[in-house]
Short mmCIF file of C-alpha atoms and ligand atoms in Angstrom, two decimals:
data_model
loop_
_atom_site.label_atom_id
_atom_site.label_comp_id
_atom_site.label_asym_id
_atom_site.label_seq_id
_atom_site.Cartn_x
_atom_site.Cartn_y
_atom_site.Cartn_z
CA MET A 4 112.46 115.18 94.02
CA LYS A 5 110.91 111.28 93.72
CA ILE A 6 109.90 108.95 96.42
CA LEU A 7 110.27 105.08 95.78
CA LYS A 8 108.74 102.98 98.14
CA PHE A 9 110.23 98.77 97.83
CA GLY A 10 108.30 96.36 99.91
CA GLY A 11 109.02 92.89 101.80
CA THR A 12 109.71 91.15 98.44
CA SER A 13 111.31 93.75 97.01
CA VAL A 14 114.03 93.94 99.83
CA GLY A 15 113.64 89.92 100.35
CA SER A 16 116.77 88.71 99.30
CA ALA A 17 120.62 89.62 98.34
CA GLU A 18 119.64 89.38 94.44
CA ARG A 19 116.61 91.83 95.28
CA ILE A 20 118.31 94.43 97.06
CA LYS A 21 121.20 94.05 93.80
CA GLY A 22 118.90 94.18 91.52
CA LEU A 23 117.16 97.89 93.41
CA LEU A 24 120.10 99.37 91.42
CA ASP A 25 118.43 98.57 87.82
CA ILE A 26 115.48 100.86 89.23
CA VAL A 27 116.94 103.26 91.40
CA ASN A 28 118.61 106.07 88.67
CA THR A 29 121.78 107.53 91.31
CA ASP A 30 121.73 110.64 89.28
CA ASP A 31 118.16 112.02 89.92
CA ARG A 32 117.40 113.03 93.47
CA GLN A 33 114.86 110.34 95.60
CA ILE A 34 114.29 109.23 98.64
CA VAL A 35 113.63 105.52 99.06
CA VAL A 36 111.41 104.25 101.64
CA LEU A 37 112.14 100.42 102.35
CA SER A 38 109.63 97.81 103.93
CA ALA A 39 111.12 95.08 106.28
CA VAL A 40 112.69 92.27 104.56
CA ALA A 41 110.05 89.88 103.44
CA GLY A 42 108.64 87.81 106.59
CA THR A 43 110.56 89.74 109.08
CA THR A 44 107.86 91.50 110.34
CA ASN A 45 105.72 88.47 110.91
CA ALA A 46 108.39 87.15 112.76
CA LEU A 47 108.99 89.96 115.14
CA VAL A 48 105.53 89.84 115.70
CA GLU A 49 105.12 86.61 117.04
CA ILE A 50 108.53 87.04 119.10
CA GLY A 51 106.77 89.82 120.55
CA GLN A 52 103.73 88.08 121.29
CA SER A 53 105.84 85.15 122.45
CA PHE A 54 107.17 87.66 125.56
CA LEU A 55 104.18 89.39 126.58
CA LEU A 56 103.08 86.17 127.25
CA GLY A 57 106.34 85.44 128.88
CA LYS A 58 107.71 82.88 126.71
CA THR A 59 110.87 83.95 126.94
CA GLY A 60 112.62 80.90 125.58
CA THR A 61 110.41 80.57 122.52
CA ALA A 62 110.76 84.22 122.27
CA LEU A 63 114.64 83.53 122.50
CA ASP A 64 114.46 80.50 119.64
CA GLN A 65 112.55 82.68 117.40
CA ILE A 66 114.90 84.89 117.44
CA LYS A 67 118.04 82.91 116.68
CA SER A 68 115.98 81.16 114.06
CA HIS A 69 114.77 84.46 112.52
CA LYS A 70 118.47 86.33 112.56
CA GLY A 71 119.68 83.08 110.80
CA LYS A 72 117.92 84.66 107.67
CA TYR A 73 120.31 87.30 107.91
CA ILE A 74 123.59 85.93 107.84
CA GLU A 75 123.00 83.43 105.32
CA LEU A 76 121.58 87.70 103.36
CA ILE A 77 124.56 89.12 104.37
CA ASP A 78 126.96 86.90 103.11
CA GLN A 79 125.31 86.25 99.79
CA LEU A 80 124.97 90.92 99.32
CA PHE A 81 128.39 91.86 100.80
CA ALA A 82 131.49 90.85 98.69
CA SER A 83 133.98 92.20 100.94
CA ASP A 84 135.00 90.85 104.92
CA LEU A 85 134.73 94.69 105.73
CA GLY A 86 131.19 95.11 104.18
CA ARG A 87 130.18 91.73 105.94
CA GLU A 88 131.70 92.62 109.48
CA LYS A 89 129.93 96.08 109.80
CA ALA A 90 126.42 94.23 108.30
CA ASN A 91 126.98 91.50 111.12
CA ASN A 92 127.75 93.70 113.70
CA LEU A 93 124.53 95.59 112.72
CA ILE A 94 122.42 92.88 112.48
CA ASN A 95 124.00 91.64 116.02
CA TYR A 96 122.91 94.74 117.78
CA HIS A 97 119.55 94.52 116.81
CA PHE A 98 118.76 91.61 117.82
CA ASN A 99 120.70 91.66 121.13
CA TYR A 100 118.59 94.28 121.72
CA ILE A 101 115.11 92.68 121.11
CA SER A 102 116.55 89.91 123.26
CA SER A 103 117.26 92.28 126.16
CA LEU A 104 113.85 94.07 125.79
CA GLY A 105 112.67 90.58 126.89
CA ASN A 106 114.37 90.77 130.31
CA GLU A 107 112.35 94.05 130.99
CA MET A 108 108.45 94.56 131.98
CA PHE A 109 107.54 93.66 128.46
CA THR A 110 104.66 95.70 127.52
CA PRO A 111 103.02 97.05 124.17
CA VAL A 112 105.64 99.55 124.09
CA GLU A 113 108.77 97.53 124.38
CA GLU A 114 106.58 95.14 121.43
CA LYS A 115 106.33 98.26 119.22
CA ILE A 116 109.84 98.51 119.51
CA VAL A 117 110.48 95.17 118.69
CA LEU A 118 108.76 95.58 115.47
CA ALA A 119 110.54 98.93 114.92
CA GLN A 120 113.92 97.01 114.26
CA GLY A 121 113.08 94.86 110.56
CA GLU A 122 112.60 98.45 108.52
CA LEU A 123 116.15 99.58 110.92
CA MET A 124 117.88 96.60 109.67
CA SER A 125 116.98 96.47 105.63
CA THR A 126 117.42 100.58 105.25
CA THR A 127 120.87 99.78 106.83
CA LEU A 128 122.05 96.93 105.09
CA PHE A 129 121.20 98.96 101.59
CA HIS A 130 123.04 102.16 103.11
CA PHE A 131 125.63 99.78 103.62
CA TYR A 132 125.59 97.41 100.40
CA LEU A 133 125.39 100.90 98.66
CA GLU A 134 128.52 101.83 100.90
CA GLU A 135 130.41 98.91 99.50
CA ILE A 136 130.03 99.68 95.72
CA GLY A 137 130.95 102.76 96.03
CA ILE A 138 127.26 104.71 95.58
CA PRO A 139 127.07 107.66 98.06
CA SER A 140 123.73 107.85 100.12
CA VAL A 141 122.11 109.40 102.50
CA LEU A 142 120.25 107.67 106.17
CA LEU A 143 117.27 109.73 106.93
CA PRO A 144 116.05 108.41 110.04
CA ALA A 145 112.06 108.27 110.25
CA LEU A 146 111.80 108.27 113.90
CA ASP A 147 113.72 111.82 113.60
CA PHE A 148 110.95 113.23 111.43
CA MET A 149 107.58 110.63 111.11
CA LYS A 150 105.14 111.95 113.73
CA ILE A 151 101.76 110.71 114.70
CA ASP A 152 99.47 112.60 116.94
CA GLN A 153 97.63 111.60 119.79
CA ASP A 154 94.54 110.53 117.59
CA ASN A 155 96.96 108.27 115.54
CA GLU A 156 97.21 110.70 112.82
CA PRO A 157 99.63 111.72 111.02
CA MET A 158 100.72 115.17 111.23
CA VAL A 159 101.93 116.27 107.41
CA GLU A 160 103.14 119.95 108.27
CA TYR A 161 105.67 118.48 111.23
CA ILE A 162 106.78 115.91 109.02
CA GLY A 163 107.42 118.32 105.87
CA GLU A 164 109.21 120.91 108.22
CA LYS A 165 111.64 118.50 110.11
CA LEU A 166 112.06 116.27 107.10
CA ASN A 167 113.28 119.72 104.91
CA ALA A 168 115.54 120.42 107.73
CA LEU A 169 117.16 117.42 107.06
CA LEU A 170 117.51 117.07 103.55
CA GLU A 171 118.96 120.97 103.56
CA ILE A 172 122.17 119.41 105.94
CA THR A 173 123.17 117.58 102.39
CA PRO A 174 122.31 119.94 99.46
CA ASP A 175 124.18 118.03 97.08
CA ASN A 176 123.27 114.49 97.90
CA LYS A 177 121.54 112.49 95.44
CA LEU A 178 120.01 109.30 96.69
CA TYR A 179 118.60 109.32 100.19
CA ILE A 180 117.38 106.22 102.32
CA THR A 181 114.53 105.63 105.55
CA GLN A 182 112.24 103.78 106.84
CA GLY A 183 108.64 103.24 106.23
CA PHE A 184 106.21 101.80 108.95
CA ILE A 185 108.07 103.21 111.61
CA CYS A 186 107.27 106.56 113.54
CA ARG A 187 106.77 108.12 117.01
CA ASN A 188 103.67 108.94 118.79
CA SER A 189 102.24 112.17 120.91
CA PHE A 190 104.26 110.38 123.61
CA GLY A 191 107.11 110.29 121.68
CA GLU A 192 107.55 106.58 121.72
CA ILE A 193 108.14 104.32 118.87
CA ASP A 194 105.13 103.15 116.98
CA ASN A 195 104.20 102.43 113.63
CA LEU A 196 101.60 103.21 111.00
CA ARG A 197 100.16 99.63 111.26
CA ARG A 198 100.80 96.90 109.33
CA GLY A 199 101.16 97.39 105.73
CA GLY A 200 101.95 101.12 106.72
CA SER A 201 105.70 101.53 104.22
CA ASP A 202 103.25 102.66 101.89
CA TYR A 203 101.37 105.38 103.66
CA THR A 204 105.31 106.36 104.78
CA ALA A 205 105.67 107.10 101.13
CA SER A 206 102.53 108.58 100.77
CA LEU A 207 103.09 110.59 103.38
CA VAL A 208 107.10 112.05 102.68
CA GLY A 209 105.80 112.83 99.32
CA ALA A 210 102.52 114.44 100.31
CA SER A 211 104.74 116.48 103.06
CA ILE A 212 107.17 117.77 100.81
CA GLN A 213 105.00 117.98 97.56
CA ALA A 214 107.57 115.46 95.61
CA GLU A 215 106.90 115.62 92.00
CA GLU A 216 106.09 111.45 91.76
CA ILE A 217 105.99 108.90 94.71
CA GLN A 218 106.32 105.45 93.14
CA ILE A 219 105.07 102.13 94.74
CA TRP A 220 107.58 99.00 93.75
CA THR A 221 105.74 95.68 94.93
CA ASP A 222 105.60 92.53 93.27
CA ILE A 223 102.97 92.82 90.96
CA ASP A 224 102.18 95.01 87.56
CA GLY A 225 99.85 97.91 89.29
CA MET A 226 95.86 97.43 90.86
CA HIS A 227 94.38 94.39 89.77
CA ASN A 228 90.98 94.64 88.63
CA ASN A 229 89.85 91.92 91.43
CA ASP A 230 92.13 90.45 93.83
CA PRO A 231 94.54 88.50 92.12
CA ARG A 232 95.11 85.86 94.98
CA VAL A 233 91.28 84.40 95.04
CA VAL A 234 90.40 85.27 91.27
CA LYS A 235 91.75 83.99 88.31
CA ASN A 236 92.58 85.99 85.13
CA THR A 237 92.03 89.81 87.23
CA THR A 238 93.72 92.40 85.12
CA PRO A 239 96.03 95.94 85.82
CA ILE A 240 94.18 99.12 85.79
CA ALA A 241 96.18 101.85 83.98
CA HIS A 242 95.03 104.89 84.97
CA LEU A 243 92.74 105.36 88.14
CA SER A 244 91.51 108.80 90.19
CA PHE A 245 92.63 109.01 93.66
CA ASP A 246 88.71 108.54 94.95
CA GLU A 247 88.74 105.12 93.18
CA ALA A 248 92.10 104.59 94.38
CA ALA A 249 91.09 105.26 98.20
CA GLU A 250 87.59 103.16 97.56
CA LEU A 251 90.25 100.13 96.63
CA ALA A 252 92.85 100.53 99.47
CA TYR A 253 90.36 101.01 101.98
CA PHE A 254 88.09 98.44 100.85
CA GLY A 255 90.40 95.56 101.00
CA ALA A 256 92.90 96.02 97.66
CA LYS A 257 96.08 94.90 99.62
CA ILE A 258 98.19 96.37 97.23
CA LEU A 259 97.98 99.54 99.08
CA HIS A 260 98.09 100.75 102.97
CA PRO A 261 94.20 101.79 103.64
CA GLN A 262 94.86 105.53 104.14
CA SER A 263 97.85 105.71 102.27
CA VAL A 264 96.10 107.32 99.00
CA PHE A 265 94.72 110.47 101.43
CA PRO A 266 98.19 112.77 101.96
CA ALA A 267 98.97 112.09 98.22
CA GLN A 268 95.40 112.66 96.84
CA ARG A 269 95.31 115.92 99.13
CA TYR A 270 98.83 117.57 98.29
CA ASN A 271 97.96 116.00 94.85
CA VAL A 272 101.40 114.14 93.95
CA PRO A 273 100.67 111.48 91.32
CA VAL A 274 101.17 107.91 92.45
CA ARG A 275 102.73 105.18 90.28
CA LEU A 276 102.32 101.07 91.23
CA LEU A 277 105.05 99.33 89.20
CA ASN A 278 106.25 95.77 89.95
CA THR A 279 110.05 95.44 90.22
CA MET A 280 110.46 91.97 89.04
CA ASP A 281 108.92 93.74 85.72
CA PRO A 282 110.12 96.75 85.82
CA ALA A 283 108.74 97.84 82.72
CA ALA A 284 105.58 96.75 83.15
CA ALA A 285 103.16 100.17 82.63
CA GLY A 286 101.51 99.74 86.08
CA THR A 287 98.66 101.89 87.66
CA LEU A 288 99.33 105.92 87.45
CA ILE A 289 96.42 107.19 90.33
CA SER A 290 96.34 110.86 89.86
CA LYS A 291 93.75 113.32 89.78
CA ASP A 292 92.03 112.95 86.50
CA GLY A 293 92.19 109.23 86.38
CA LYS A 294 89.11 108.29 85.73
CA SER A 295 88.44 106.56 82.50
CA SER A 296 84.80 106.14 80.67
CA LYS A 297 84.85 102.18 81.39
CA GLN A 298 81.92 101.73 83.61
CA ILE A 299 82.96 99.70 86.90
CA ARG A 300 86.89 99.53 87.15
CA ALA A 301 87.58 97.38 90.18
CA ILE A 302 86.53 94.81 92.72
CA ALA A 303 87.82 94.33 96.41
CA ALA A 304 87.19 92.78 99.83
CA LYS A 305 87.56 93.46 103.54
CA ASP A 306 87.67 90.76 106.19
CA GLU A 307 87.15 89.96 109.44
CA ILE A 308 84.61 93.34 109.91
CA THR A 309 81.56 93.01 112.83
CA ALA A 310 77.95 94.50 112.46
CA ILE A 311 76.21 95.50 114.97
CA HIS A 312 72.67 95.72 114.22
CA ILE A 313 70.31 98.06 116.32
CA HIS A 314 66.57 98.19 116.69
CA SER A 315 64.55 100.39 118.54
CA SER A 316 61.13 101.22 117.48
CA ARG A 317 61.05 103.71 120.45
CA MET A 318 64.08 105.76 119.38
CA LEU A 319 64.84 106.13 115.95
CA LEU A 320 62.85 108.27 114.18
CA ALA A 321 63.50 110.95 117.34
CA TYR A 322 65.81 113.58 115.37
CA GLY A 323 69.40 113.10 117.83
CA PHE A 324 68.99 109.77 117.83
CA LEU A 325 71.82 108.33 115.34
CA ARG A 326 73.88 111.33 116.72
CA LYS A 327 73.77 109.25 119.93
CA VAL A 328 74.37 106.43 118.57
CA PHE A 329 77.75 107.81 116.16
CA GLU A 330 78.71 109.38 119.99
CA ILE A 331 79.52 106.01 121.23
CA PHE A 332 81.45 104.86 118.44
CA GLU A 333 83.38 108.49 118.32
CA ARG A 334 84.17 108.28 121.97
CA TYR A 335 86.08 104.60 121.68
CA LYS A 336 87.74 106.26 118.54
CA THR A 337 86.33 103.28 116.40
CA PRO A 338 85.40 104.16 112.93
CA ILE A 339 81.95 103.03 111.31
CA ASP A 340 82.65 101.51 107.61
CA MET A 341 79.08 101.30 106.52
CA ILE A 342 75.96 102.15 107.50
CA THR A 343 71.97 101.44 106.30
CA THR A 344 68.70 102.39 108.27
CA SER A 345 65.17 101.40 108.54
CA GLU A 346 62.23 102.79 110.19
CA VAL A 347 63.27 100.78 113.18
CA ALA A 348 66.44 99.65 113.00
CA VAL A 349 70.10 100.56 111.70
CA SER A 350 73.05 98.14 110.95
CA LEU A 351 76.69 99.79 111.11
CA THR A 352 80.10 98.14 110.52
CA ILE A 353 83.25 98.33 111.95
CA ASP A 354 86.47 96.62 111.98
CA ASP A 355 88.14 97.29 114.63
CA THR A 356 86.86 95.37 117.39
CA ARG A 357 89.04 96.23 120.23
CA TYR A 358 85.94 98.54 122.47
CA LEU A 359 83.52 95.87 121.20
CA GLY A 360 82.27 95.72 124.14
CA GLU A 361 82.22 98.24 125.53
CA ILE A 362 80.18 100.05 122.88
CA ILE A 363 77.81 97.06 122.92
CA LYS A 364 76.82 97.82 126.36
CA GLU A 365 76.37 102.00 126.02
CA VAL A 366 74.48 100.99 122.82
CA GLU A 367 72.07 98.70 124.28
CA ASP A 368 70.67 101.42 126.21
CA PHE A 369 68.69 102.43 123.09
CA GLY A 370 67.21 98.87 122.46
CA ARG A 371 68.05 95.38 120.73
CA VAL A 372 71.36 94.88 119.45
CA ARG A 373 72.59 91.95 117.17
CA ILE A 374 76.12 91.19 116.02
CA ASP A 375 78.01 89.30 113.46
CA HIS A 376 81.18 88.34 113.46
CA ASN A 377 83.15 87.43 110.82
CA GLN A 378 81.52 89.01 107.83
CA THR A 379 82.90 90.73 104.28
CA ILE A 380 82.63 93.70 103.08
CA VAL A 381 82.95 93.52 98.61
CA CYS A 382 83.43 96.57 97.73
CA VAL A 383 83.08 97.64 93.55
CA VAL A 384 84.58 100.61 92.66
CA GLY A 385 82.73 102.21 89.19
CA ASP A 386 81.39 105.39 87.97
CA PHE A 387 77.90 104.92 90.03
CA GLY A 388 77.02 108.87 88.92
CA ALA A 389 73.82 109.92 89.34
CA ASN A 390 74.21 110.03 85.18
CA SER A 391 75.02 106.34 85.32
CA HIS A 392 72.59 103.39 85.76
CA GLY A 393 71.75 99.83 85.61
CA TYR A 394 74.88 99.52 87.23
CA ALA A 395 74.31 98.50 90.57
CA ALA A 396 71.60 96.11 89.23
CA ARG A 397 73.77 94.36 87.53
CA VAL A 398 76.40 94.06 90.83
CA LEU A 399 73.40 92.92 92.72
CA ASP A 400 72.09 90.20 89.40
CA ALA A 401 75.42 88.95 90.09
CA VAL A 402 75.26 88.09 93.73
CA LYS A 403 71.57 87.15 93.73
CA HIS A 404 71.96 83.42 94.82
CA LEU A 405 74.44 84.97 98.04
CA PRO A 406 73.17 86.10 101.09
CA LEU A 407 73.62 89.50 101.82
CA GLN A 408 73.64 91.47 105.00
CA MET A 409 74.02 94.77 103.88
CA ILE A 410 73.96 96.97 100.96
CA SER A 411 75.79 100.79 100.22
CA TYR A 412 74.52 102.91 97.59
CA GLY A 413 74.98 106.35 97.13
CA GLY A 414 77.09 107.38 99.29
CA SER A 415 79.53 107.99 96.86
CA ASP A 416 79.77 107.93 93.10
CA TYR A 417 82.20 105.94 93.02
CA ASN A 418 81.51 102.58 94.92
CA VAL A 419 78.67 99.99 95.86
CA SER A 420 79.40 98.27 98.70
CA ILE A 421 77.65 94.80 99.55
CA LEU A 422 78.68 92.79 103.10
CA LEU A 423 78.10 89.16 103.47
CA GLY A 424 78.91 86.20 105.63
CA HIS A 425 82.70 85.22 104.72
CA GLU A 426 82.36 81.86 103.94
CA TYR A 427 80.73 83.57 100.73
CA LYS A 428 83.58 86.07 100.10
CA VAL A 429 85.04 84.08 97.18
CA GLU A 430 81.16 83.13 95.75
CA ALA A 431 81.21 86.80 95.88
CA LEU A 432 84.30 88.02 94.62
CA ARG A 433 84.26 85.40 91.04
CA SER A 434 80.93 85.51 90.36
CA LEU A 435 81.02 90.03 90.36
CA HIS A 436 84.56 89.24 87.77
CA ASN A 437 82.72 86.81 85.54
CA ARG A 438 79.64 88.75 85.26
CA LEU A 439 80.90 92.57 85.04
CA PHE A 440 84.33 92.55 83.23
P1 ADP B 715 104.50 94.64 99.84
O1 ADP B 715 105.21 93.53 100.49
O2 ADP B 715 105.74 94.78 98.26
O3 ADP B 715 103.93 95.81 100.28
P2 ADP B 715 101.55 93.38 99.20
O4 ADP B 715 101.94 91.97 99.82
O5 ADP B 715 101.62 94.22 100.70
O6 ADP B 715 103.44 93.82 99.03
O7 ADP B 715 100.92 93.90 98.24
C1 ADP B 715 101.18 93.16 97.30
C2 ADP B 715 100.04 92.31 96.99
O8 ADP B 715 98.40 92.64 96.98
C3 ADP B 715 100.04 91.50 95.67
O9 ADP B 715 100.96 90.28 95.60
C4 ADP B 715 98.67 90.95 95.60
O10 ADP B 715 98.82 89.11 96.14
C5 ADP B 715 97.67 91.73 96.37
N1 ADP B 715 96.81 92.86 96.15
C6 ADP B 715 95.30 92.34 96.53
N2 ADP B 715 95.12 92.93 96.17
C7 ADP B 715 95.22 93.34 94.89
C8 ADP B 715 95.05 94.05 93.79
N3 ADP B 715 93.87 94.62 93.45
N4 ADP B 715 95.66 94.44 92.56
C9 ADP B 715 96.97 93.63 92.90
N5 ADP B 715 97.42 93.66 94.28
C10 ADP B 715 96.71 92.39 95.34
N1 LIG B 716 106.74 95.82 107.49
C1 LIG B 716 105.71 96.28 107.49
C2 LIG B 716 104.77 95.14 107.84
O1 LIG B 716 105.00 93.78 107.07
C3 LIG B 716 105.09 97.39 106.45
C4 LIG B 716 105.44 97.33 105.53
O2 LIG B 716 105.79 96.18 104.43
O3 LIG B 716 104.58 98.12 104.65
O4 LIG B 716 103.68 95.17 107.78
MG1 MG B 717 102.12 96.39 101.55
#
């Protein structure tokens, strides 16, 4: 079994949806994971925000305008009146449902239900389209198997059991379709795997049933060696190890959801990043033995980082101090990304600031605290193991003209990270690119 995930732009128009059949081989057993049609999740976020703010009129206008795009898409996708009618009934149902949620008490629970409608629509539309052109397919409802626990961690074994049971119902079927991004939480409510989460779905599905391969189809020919939105002349990387890909995804390479490498890595399922616009391009293979001899592989950047500097001359050297600090972050389920220490101070960074106020209050018991908002982590991935030398110096030399807030080296063999103000990000990425590649 192979898993093929198509992102928003890959299902962004009638033409693209029809084009998927050049890629999906209908003779192979495979699960196709779809994102919402491009722009839909952003629109649903806006609609949810309007409802939360009590701006019902604005929300209804936004719903109407977004629904218009689907009417156009359906018109171009379906050839028969029957196909069009079914598809129009479907989107009427979903948009009416979204509108009806605004009549009730609208809380973050309803907001997540609104966000889930995009993937529910795209997958059913694709299923209806296949039906119209006579290709058999089975819809697997992600809400029946994709589950996260009370810590928002996916329950891989549970997912595998449920999914295998669903697959056994139709042993002769080849093509399955399911929703990316959406899941149920520990309360059984509709939830999601965070923005860009369809990659994570594909990896979880592939890991949980130990698929042969996971393919992530998007709008670019693989993982590039720097952010192509910021830097010119970036090039795709043919082969990455799971560790290298995980670092790049976690530290901001948008082509992959930050968590999406881990399930595939744990169950050793290779991942390919491929381009829907150029299916013949080699793309990137991510696998166990992906490492090449090239010492510096790629650069990525993660924005909206908050740095917390704790100055504590009294306590830092006392054993148990760091544990007490880390426990505060653990209690508020806030992951720490980078950390540096000196004799009298410790600095760390977080990107989830939901509990920042509470955290600062507790950390202030230990000493003086300074917060820097709007920081960026720039991460250079390559072979920085003990046997290679000089590479970290080259990284620092490339950014010597910029004010660095923190430097992290030695945490893993694959990564050197620096923290700087967001205003220096573009210059840092370009300068590193020019000097390292
Ligand atoms: P999808 O909707 O298919 O999930 P995304 O927009 O989430 O697609 O991810 C693909 C985009 O990621 C590319 O269009 C590219 O602009 C961006 N991107 C950022 N960093 C990288 C990188 N290092 N390599 C490739 N693409 C990257
Ligand atoms: N549709 C979701 C989003 O836009 C999930 C995804 O595209 O991966 O975030
Ligand atoms: Mg994405």
